[in-house]
PDB file of C-alpha atoms in Angstrom:
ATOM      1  CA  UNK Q   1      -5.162  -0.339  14.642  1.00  0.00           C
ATOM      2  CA  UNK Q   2      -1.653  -1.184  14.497  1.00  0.00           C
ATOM      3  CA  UNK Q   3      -0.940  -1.004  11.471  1.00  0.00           C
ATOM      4  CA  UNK Q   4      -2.352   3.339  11.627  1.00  0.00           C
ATOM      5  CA  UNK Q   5      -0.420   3.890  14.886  1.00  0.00           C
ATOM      6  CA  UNK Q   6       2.621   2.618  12.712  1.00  0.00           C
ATOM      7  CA  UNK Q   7       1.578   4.947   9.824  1.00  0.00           C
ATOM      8  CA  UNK Q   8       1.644   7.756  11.615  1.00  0.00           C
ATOM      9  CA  UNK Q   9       4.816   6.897  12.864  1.00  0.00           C
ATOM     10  CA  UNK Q  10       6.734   5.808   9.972  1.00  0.00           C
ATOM     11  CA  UNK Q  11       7.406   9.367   8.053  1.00  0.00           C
ATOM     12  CA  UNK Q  12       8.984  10.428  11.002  1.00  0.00           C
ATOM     13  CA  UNK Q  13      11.098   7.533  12.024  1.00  0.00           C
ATOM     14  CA  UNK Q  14      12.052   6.523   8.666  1.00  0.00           C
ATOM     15  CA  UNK Q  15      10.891   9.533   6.663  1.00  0.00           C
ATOM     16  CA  UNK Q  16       7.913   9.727   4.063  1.00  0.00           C
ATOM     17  CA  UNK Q  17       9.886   7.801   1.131  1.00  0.00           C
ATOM     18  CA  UNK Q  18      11.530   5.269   2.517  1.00  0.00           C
ATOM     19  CA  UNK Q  19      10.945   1.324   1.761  1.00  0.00           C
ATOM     20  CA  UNK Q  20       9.471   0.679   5.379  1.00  0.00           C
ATOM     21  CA  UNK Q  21       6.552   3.024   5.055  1.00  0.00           C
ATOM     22  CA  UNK Q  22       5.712   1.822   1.471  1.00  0.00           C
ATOM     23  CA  UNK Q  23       5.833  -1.726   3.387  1.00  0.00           C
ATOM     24  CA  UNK Q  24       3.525  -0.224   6.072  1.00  0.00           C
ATOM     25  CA  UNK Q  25       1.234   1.587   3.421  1.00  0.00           C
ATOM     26  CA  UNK Q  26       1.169  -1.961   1.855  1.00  0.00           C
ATOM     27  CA  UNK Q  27       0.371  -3.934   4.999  1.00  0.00           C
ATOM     28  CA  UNK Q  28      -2.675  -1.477   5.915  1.00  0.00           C
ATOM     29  CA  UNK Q  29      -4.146  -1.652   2.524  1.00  0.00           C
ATOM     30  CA  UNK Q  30      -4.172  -5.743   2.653  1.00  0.00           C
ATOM     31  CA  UNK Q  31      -5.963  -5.058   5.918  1.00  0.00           C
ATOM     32  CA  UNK Q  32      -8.199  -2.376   4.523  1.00  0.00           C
ATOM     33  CA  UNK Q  33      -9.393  -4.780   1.644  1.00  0.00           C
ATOM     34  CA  UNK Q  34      -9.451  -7.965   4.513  1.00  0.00           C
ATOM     35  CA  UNK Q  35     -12.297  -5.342   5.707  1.00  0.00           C
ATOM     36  CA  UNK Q  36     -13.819  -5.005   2.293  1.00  0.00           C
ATOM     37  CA  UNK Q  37     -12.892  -1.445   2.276  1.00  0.00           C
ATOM     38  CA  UNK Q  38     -11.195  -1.554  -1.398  1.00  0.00           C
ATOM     39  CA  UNK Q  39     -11.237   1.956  -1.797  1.00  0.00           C
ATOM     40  CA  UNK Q  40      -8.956   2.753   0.971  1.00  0.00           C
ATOM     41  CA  UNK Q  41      -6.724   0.054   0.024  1.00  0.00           C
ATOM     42  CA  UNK Q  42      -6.359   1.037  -3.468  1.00  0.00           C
ATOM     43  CA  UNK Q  43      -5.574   4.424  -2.326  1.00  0.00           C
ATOM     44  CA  UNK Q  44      -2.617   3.154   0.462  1.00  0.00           C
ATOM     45  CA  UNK Q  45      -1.664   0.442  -2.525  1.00  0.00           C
ATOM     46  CA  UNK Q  46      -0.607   4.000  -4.679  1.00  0.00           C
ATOM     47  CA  UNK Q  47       0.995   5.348  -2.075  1.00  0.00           C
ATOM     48  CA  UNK Q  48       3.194   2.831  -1.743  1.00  0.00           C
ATOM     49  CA  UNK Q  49       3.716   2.377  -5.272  1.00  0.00           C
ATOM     50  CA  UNK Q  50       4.874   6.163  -5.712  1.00  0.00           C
ATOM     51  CA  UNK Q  51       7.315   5.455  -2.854  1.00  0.00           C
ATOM     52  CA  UNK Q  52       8.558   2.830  -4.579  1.00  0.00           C
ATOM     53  CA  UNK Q  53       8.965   4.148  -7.603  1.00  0.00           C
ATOM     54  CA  UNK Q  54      11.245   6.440  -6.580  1.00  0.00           C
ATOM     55  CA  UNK Q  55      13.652   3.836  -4.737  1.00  0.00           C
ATOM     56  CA  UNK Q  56      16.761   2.811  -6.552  1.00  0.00           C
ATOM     57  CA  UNK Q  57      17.091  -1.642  -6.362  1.00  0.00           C
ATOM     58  CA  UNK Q  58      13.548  -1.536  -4.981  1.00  0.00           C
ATOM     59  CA  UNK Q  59      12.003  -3.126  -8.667  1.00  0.00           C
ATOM     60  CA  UNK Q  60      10.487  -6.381  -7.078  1.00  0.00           C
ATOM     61  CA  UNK Q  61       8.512  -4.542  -4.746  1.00  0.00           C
ATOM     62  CA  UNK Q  62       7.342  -2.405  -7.025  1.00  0.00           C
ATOM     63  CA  UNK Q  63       6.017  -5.195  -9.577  1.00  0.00           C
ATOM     64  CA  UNK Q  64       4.508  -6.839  -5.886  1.00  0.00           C
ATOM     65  CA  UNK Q  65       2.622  -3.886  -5.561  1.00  0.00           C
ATOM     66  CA  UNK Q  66       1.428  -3.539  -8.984  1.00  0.00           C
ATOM     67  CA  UNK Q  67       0.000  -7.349  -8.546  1.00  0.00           C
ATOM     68  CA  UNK Q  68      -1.689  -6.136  -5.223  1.00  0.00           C
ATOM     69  CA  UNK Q  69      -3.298  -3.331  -6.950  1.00  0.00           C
ATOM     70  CA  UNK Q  70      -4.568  -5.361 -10.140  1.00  0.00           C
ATOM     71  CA  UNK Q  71      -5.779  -7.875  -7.714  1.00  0.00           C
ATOM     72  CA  UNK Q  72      -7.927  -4.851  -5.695  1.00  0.00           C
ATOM     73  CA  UNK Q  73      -9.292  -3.483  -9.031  1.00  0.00           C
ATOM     74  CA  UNK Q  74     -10.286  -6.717 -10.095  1.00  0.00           C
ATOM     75  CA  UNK Q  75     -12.118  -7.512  -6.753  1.00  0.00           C
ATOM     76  CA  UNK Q  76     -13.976  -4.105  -7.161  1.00  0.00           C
ATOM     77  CA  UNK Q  77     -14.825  -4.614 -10.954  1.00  0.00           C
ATOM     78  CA  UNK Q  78     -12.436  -1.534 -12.291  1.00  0.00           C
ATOM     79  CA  UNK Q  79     -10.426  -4.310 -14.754  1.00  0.00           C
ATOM     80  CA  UNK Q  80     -12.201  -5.665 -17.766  1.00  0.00           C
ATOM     81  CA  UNK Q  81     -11.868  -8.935 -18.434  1.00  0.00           C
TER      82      UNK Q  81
END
């Protein structure tokens, strides 16, 4: 619940591509797939990564990301072995 209240938040305190609302995106979607809703994580997991992408210096997070989402298609059965 925190994590949404802080969503909704976030574009307007830091603005809708900044690093702390890709972290926020992030944080809900490791909650969301906690839950076993994978879907909704994947979909906050991109998100974030088109944030990120678009943030100069902000590499690392971006490969973290990318991990995150291999690691939630792989749970679901979207990566072939």
């Amino acid at each position: 619940r925190q994590y949404e209240k802080a969503l909704k938040l976030a574009p307007q305190v830091f603005g809708e591509n900044h690093k702390s609302t890709a972290a926020i995106l992030n944080n809900l979607a490791i909650v969301c797939s906690d839950r076993g809703k994978h879907a909704d994580a994947i979909a906050l997991n991109r998100r974030a990564l088109a944030i990120l992408e678009m943030l100069p210096g902000e590499e690392l997070a971006v490969a973290n990301t990318l991990g995150e989402l291999g690691r939630l298609h792989r749970n679901v059965g979207m990566v072939r072995e």
